[in-house]
Short mmCIF file of N, CA, C and O in Angstrom, two decimals:
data_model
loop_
_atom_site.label_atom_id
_atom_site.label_comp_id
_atom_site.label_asym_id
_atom_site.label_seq_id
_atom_site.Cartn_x
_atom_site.Cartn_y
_atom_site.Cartn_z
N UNK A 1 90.40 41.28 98.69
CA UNK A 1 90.54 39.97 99.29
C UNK A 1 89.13 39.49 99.68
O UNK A 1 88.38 40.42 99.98
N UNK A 2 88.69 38.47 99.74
CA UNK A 2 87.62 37.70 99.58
C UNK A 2 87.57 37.53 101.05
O UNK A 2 88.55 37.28 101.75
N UNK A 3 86.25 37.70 101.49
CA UNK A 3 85.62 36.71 102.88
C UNK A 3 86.10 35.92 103.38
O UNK A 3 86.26 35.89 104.60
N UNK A 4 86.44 35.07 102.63
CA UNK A 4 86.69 33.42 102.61
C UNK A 4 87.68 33.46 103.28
O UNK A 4 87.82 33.22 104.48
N UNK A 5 88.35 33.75 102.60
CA UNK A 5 90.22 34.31 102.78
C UNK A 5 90.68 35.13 104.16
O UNK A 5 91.73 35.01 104.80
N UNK A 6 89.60 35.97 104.39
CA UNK A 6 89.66 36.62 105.43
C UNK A 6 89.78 36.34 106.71
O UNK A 6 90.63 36.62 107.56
N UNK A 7 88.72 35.69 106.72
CA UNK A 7 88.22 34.44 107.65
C UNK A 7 89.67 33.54 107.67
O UNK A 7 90.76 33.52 108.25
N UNK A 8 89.02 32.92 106.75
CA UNK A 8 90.86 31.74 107.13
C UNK A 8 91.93 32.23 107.71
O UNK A 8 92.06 31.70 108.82
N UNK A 9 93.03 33.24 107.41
CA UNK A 9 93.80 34.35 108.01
C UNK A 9 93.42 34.62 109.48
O UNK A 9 94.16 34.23 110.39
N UNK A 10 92.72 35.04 109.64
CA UNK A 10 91.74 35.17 110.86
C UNK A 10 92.53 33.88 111.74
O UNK A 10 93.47 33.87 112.53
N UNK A 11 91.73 32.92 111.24
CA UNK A 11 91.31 31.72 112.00
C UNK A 11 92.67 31.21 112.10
O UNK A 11 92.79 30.29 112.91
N UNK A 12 93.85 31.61 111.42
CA UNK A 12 94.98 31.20 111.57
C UNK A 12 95.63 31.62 112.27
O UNK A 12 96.59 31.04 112.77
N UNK A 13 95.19 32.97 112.54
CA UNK A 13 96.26 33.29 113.78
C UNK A 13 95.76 33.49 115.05
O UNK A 13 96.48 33.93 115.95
N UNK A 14 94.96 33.30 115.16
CA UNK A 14 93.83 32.64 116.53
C UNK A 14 94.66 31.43 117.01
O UNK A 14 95.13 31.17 118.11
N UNK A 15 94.68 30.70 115.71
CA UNK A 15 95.42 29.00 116.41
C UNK A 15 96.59 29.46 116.53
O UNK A 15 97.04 29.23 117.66
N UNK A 16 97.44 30.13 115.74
CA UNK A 16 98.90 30.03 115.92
C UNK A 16 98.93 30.95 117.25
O UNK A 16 100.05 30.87 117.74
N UNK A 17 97.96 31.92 118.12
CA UNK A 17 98.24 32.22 119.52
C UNK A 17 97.77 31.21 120.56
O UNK A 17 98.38 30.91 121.59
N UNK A 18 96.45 30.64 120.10
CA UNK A 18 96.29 29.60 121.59
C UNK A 18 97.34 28.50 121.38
O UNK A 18 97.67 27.95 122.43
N UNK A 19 98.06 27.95 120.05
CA UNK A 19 98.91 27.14 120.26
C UNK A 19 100.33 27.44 121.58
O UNK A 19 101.00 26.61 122.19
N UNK A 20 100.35 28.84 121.63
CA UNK A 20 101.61 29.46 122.60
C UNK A 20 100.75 29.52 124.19
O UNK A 20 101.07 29.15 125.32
N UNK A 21 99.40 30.26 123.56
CA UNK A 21 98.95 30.76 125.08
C UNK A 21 98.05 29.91 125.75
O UNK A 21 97.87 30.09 126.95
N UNK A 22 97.39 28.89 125.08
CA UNK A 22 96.58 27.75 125.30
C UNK A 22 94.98 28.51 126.14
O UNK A 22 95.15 29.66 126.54
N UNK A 23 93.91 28.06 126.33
CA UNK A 23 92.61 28.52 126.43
C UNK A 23 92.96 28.84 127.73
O UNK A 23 92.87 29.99 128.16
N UNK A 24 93.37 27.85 128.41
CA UNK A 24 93.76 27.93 130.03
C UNK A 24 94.88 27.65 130.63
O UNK A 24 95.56 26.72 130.20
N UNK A 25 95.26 28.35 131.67
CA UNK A 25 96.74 28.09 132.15
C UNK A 25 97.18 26.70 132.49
O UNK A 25 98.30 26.36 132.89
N UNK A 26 96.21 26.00 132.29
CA UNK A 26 96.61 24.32 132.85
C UNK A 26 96.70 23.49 132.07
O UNK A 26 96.79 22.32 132.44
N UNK A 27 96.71 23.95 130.23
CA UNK A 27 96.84 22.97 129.27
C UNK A 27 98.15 23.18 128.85
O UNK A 27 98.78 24.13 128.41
N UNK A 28 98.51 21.28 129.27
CA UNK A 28 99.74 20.58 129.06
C UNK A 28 100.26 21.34 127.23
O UNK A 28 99.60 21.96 126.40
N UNK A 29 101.41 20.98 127.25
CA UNK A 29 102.08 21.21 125.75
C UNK A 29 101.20 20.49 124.80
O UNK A 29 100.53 20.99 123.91
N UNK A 30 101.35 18.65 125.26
CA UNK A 30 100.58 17.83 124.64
C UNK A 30 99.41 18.12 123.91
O UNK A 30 99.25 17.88 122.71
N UNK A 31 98.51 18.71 124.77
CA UNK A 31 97.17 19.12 125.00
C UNK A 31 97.19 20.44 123.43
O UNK A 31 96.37 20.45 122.52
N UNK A 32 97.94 21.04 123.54
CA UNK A 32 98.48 22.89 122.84
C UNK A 32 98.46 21.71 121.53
O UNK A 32 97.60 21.67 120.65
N UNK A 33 99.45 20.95 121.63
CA UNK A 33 99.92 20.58 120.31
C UNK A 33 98.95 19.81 119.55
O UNK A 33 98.85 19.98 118.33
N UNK A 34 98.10 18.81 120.31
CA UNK A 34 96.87 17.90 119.31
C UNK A 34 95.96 18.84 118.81
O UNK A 34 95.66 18.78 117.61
N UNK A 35 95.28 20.05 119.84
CA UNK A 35 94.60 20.68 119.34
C UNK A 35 95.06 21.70 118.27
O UNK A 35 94.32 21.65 117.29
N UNK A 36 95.68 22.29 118.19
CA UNK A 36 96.58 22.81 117.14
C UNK A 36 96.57 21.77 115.70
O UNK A 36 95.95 22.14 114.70
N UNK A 37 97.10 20.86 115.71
CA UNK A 37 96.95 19.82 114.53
C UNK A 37 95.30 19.96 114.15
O UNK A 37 94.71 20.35 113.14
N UNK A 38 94.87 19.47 115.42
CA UNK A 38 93.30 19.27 114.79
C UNK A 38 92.59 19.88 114.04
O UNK A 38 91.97 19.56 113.03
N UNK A 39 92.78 21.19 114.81
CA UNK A 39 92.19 22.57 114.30
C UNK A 39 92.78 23.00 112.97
O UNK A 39 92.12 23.32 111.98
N UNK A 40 93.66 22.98 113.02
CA UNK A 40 94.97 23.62 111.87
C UNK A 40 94.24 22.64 110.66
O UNK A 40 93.69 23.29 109.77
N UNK A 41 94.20 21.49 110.56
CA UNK A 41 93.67 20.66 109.99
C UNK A 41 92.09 20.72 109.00
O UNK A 41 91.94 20.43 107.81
N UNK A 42 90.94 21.25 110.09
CA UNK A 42 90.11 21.51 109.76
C UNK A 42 90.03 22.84 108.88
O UNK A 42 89.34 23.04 107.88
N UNK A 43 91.10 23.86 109.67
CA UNK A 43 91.08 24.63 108.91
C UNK A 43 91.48 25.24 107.52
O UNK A 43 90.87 26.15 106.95
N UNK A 44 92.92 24.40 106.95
CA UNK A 44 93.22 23.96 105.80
C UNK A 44 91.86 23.47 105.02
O UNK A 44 91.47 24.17 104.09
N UNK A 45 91.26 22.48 105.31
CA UNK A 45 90.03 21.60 104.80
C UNK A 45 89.35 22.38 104.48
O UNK A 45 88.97 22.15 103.33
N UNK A 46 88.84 23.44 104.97
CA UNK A 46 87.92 24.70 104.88
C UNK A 46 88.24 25.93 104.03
O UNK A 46 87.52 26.82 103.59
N UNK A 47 90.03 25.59 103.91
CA UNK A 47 90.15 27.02 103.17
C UNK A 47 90.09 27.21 101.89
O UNK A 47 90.57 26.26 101.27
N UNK A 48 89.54 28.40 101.00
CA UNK A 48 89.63 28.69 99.75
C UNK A 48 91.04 27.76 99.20
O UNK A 48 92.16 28.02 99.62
N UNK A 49 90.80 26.80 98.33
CA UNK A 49 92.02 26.49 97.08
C UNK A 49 93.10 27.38 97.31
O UNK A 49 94.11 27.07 97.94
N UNK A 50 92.86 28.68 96.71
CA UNK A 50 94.67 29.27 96.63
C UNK A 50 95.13 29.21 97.60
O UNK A 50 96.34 29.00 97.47
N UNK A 51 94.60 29.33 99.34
CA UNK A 51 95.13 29.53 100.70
C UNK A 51 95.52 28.30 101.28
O UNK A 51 96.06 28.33 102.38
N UNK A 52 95.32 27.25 100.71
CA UNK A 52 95.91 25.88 101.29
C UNK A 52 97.14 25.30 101.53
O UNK A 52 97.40 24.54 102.47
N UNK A 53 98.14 25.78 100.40
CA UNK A 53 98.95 25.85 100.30
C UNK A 53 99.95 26.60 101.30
O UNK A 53 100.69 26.09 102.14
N UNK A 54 99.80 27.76 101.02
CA UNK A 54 99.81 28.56 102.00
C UNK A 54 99.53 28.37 103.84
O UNK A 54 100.40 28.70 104.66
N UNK A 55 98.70 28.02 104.08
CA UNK A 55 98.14 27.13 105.24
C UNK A 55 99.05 26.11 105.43
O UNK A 55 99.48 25.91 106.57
N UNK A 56 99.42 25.39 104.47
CA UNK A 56 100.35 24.08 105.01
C UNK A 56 101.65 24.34 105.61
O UNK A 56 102.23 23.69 106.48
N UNK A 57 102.14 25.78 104.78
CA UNK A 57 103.73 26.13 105.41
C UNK A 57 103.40 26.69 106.35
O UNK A 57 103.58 26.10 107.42
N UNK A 58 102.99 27.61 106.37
CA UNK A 58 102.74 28.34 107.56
C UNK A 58 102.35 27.32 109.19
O UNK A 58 102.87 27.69 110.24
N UNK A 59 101.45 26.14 109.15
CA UNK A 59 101.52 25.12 109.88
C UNK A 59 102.94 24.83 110.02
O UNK A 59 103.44 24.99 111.14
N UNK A 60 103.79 24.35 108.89
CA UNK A 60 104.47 23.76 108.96
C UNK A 60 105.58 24.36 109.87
O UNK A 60 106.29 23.74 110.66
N UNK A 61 105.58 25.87 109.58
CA UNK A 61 107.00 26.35 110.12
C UNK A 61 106.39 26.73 111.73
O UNK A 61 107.29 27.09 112.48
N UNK A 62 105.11 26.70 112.30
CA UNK A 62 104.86 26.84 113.29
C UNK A 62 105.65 25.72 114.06
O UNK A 62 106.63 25.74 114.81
N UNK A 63 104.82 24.73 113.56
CA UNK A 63 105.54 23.45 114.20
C UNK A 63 107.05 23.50 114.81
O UNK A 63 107.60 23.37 115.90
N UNK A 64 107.41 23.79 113.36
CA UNK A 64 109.21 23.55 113.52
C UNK A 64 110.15 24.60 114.93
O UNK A 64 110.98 24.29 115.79
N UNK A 65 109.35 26.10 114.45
CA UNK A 65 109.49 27.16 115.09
C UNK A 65 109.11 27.28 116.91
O UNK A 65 109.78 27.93 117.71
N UNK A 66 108.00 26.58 117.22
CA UNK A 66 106.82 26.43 118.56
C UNK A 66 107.67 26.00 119.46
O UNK A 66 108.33 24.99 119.23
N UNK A 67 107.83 26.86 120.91
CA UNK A 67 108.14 26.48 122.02
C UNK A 67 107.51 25.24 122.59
O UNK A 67 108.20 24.34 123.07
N UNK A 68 106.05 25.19 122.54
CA UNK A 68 105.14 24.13 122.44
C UNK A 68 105.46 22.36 122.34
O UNK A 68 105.59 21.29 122.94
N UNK A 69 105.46 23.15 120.95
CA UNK A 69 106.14 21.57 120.00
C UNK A 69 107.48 21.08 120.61
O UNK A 69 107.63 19.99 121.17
N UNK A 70 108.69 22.28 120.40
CA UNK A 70 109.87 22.00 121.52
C UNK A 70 110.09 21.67 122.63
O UNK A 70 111.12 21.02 122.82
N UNK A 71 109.01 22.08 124.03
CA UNK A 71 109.18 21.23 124.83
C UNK A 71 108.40 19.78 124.85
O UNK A 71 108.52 18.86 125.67
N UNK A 72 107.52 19.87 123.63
CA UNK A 72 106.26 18.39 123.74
C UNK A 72 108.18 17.23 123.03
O UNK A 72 108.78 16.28 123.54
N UNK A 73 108.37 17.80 122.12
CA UNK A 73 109.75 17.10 121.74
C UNK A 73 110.43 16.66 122.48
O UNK A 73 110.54 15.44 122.63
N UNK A 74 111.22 17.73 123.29
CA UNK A 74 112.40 17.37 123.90
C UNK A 74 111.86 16.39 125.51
O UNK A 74 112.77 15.75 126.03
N UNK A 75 110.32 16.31 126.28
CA UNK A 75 109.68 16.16 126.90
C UNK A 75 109.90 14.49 126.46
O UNK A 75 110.38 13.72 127.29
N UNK A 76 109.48 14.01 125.01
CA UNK A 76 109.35 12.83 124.72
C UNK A 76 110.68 12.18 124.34
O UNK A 76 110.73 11.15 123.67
N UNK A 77 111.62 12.75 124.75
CA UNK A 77 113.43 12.42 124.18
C UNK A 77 113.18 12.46 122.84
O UNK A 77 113.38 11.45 122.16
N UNK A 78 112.79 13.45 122.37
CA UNK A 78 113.09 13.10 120.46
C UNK A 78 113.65 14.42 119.89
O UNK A 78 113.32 15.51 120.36
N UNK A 79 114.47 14.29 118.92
CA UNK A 79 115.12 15.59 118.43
C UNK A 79 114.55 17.01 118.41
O UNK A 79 113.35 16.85 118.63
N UNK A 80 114.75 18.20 118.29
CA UNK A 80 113.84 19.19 117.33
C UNK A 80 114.23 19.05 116.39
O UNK A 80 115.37 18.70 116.08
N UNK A 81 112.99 19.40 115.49
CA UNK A 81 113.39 19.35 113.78
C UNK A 81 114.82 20.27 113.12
O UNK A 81 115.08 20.23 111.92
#
């Protein structure tokens, strides 16, 4: 497995824990969830071709899956997915 790849993996599940555990005990859901996009974002942008793909579901099912996202949801009256 390549550097590249390594790294990305890495960097993915870094975000997919501060998205739950956030940097500090005082960041709102809101807060969990933009930065998460942002990051998640950049980091797709950055990753080797074959891992992008890959990167997108894995985002994707965070989302769907995230206590985070669930209370930023149900917080704003809108369904969970």
């Amino acid at each position: 497995m390549s550097l590249s790849i390594r790294r990305a993996k890495a960097r993915a599940a870094a975000l997919l824990d501060a998205l739950e555990v956030g940097e500090t005990w005082d960041v709102s859901d809101a807060e969990r969830a933009f930065n998460f996009d942002r990051h998640w974002a950049v980091l797709v942008a950055r990753a080797p071709r074959g891992l992008r793909g890959h990167l997108l579901d894995l985002g994707r099912q965070a989302r769907d899956t995230s206590p985070t996202f669930g209370r930023l949801l149900r917080s704003m009256g809108l369904p969970n997915r």
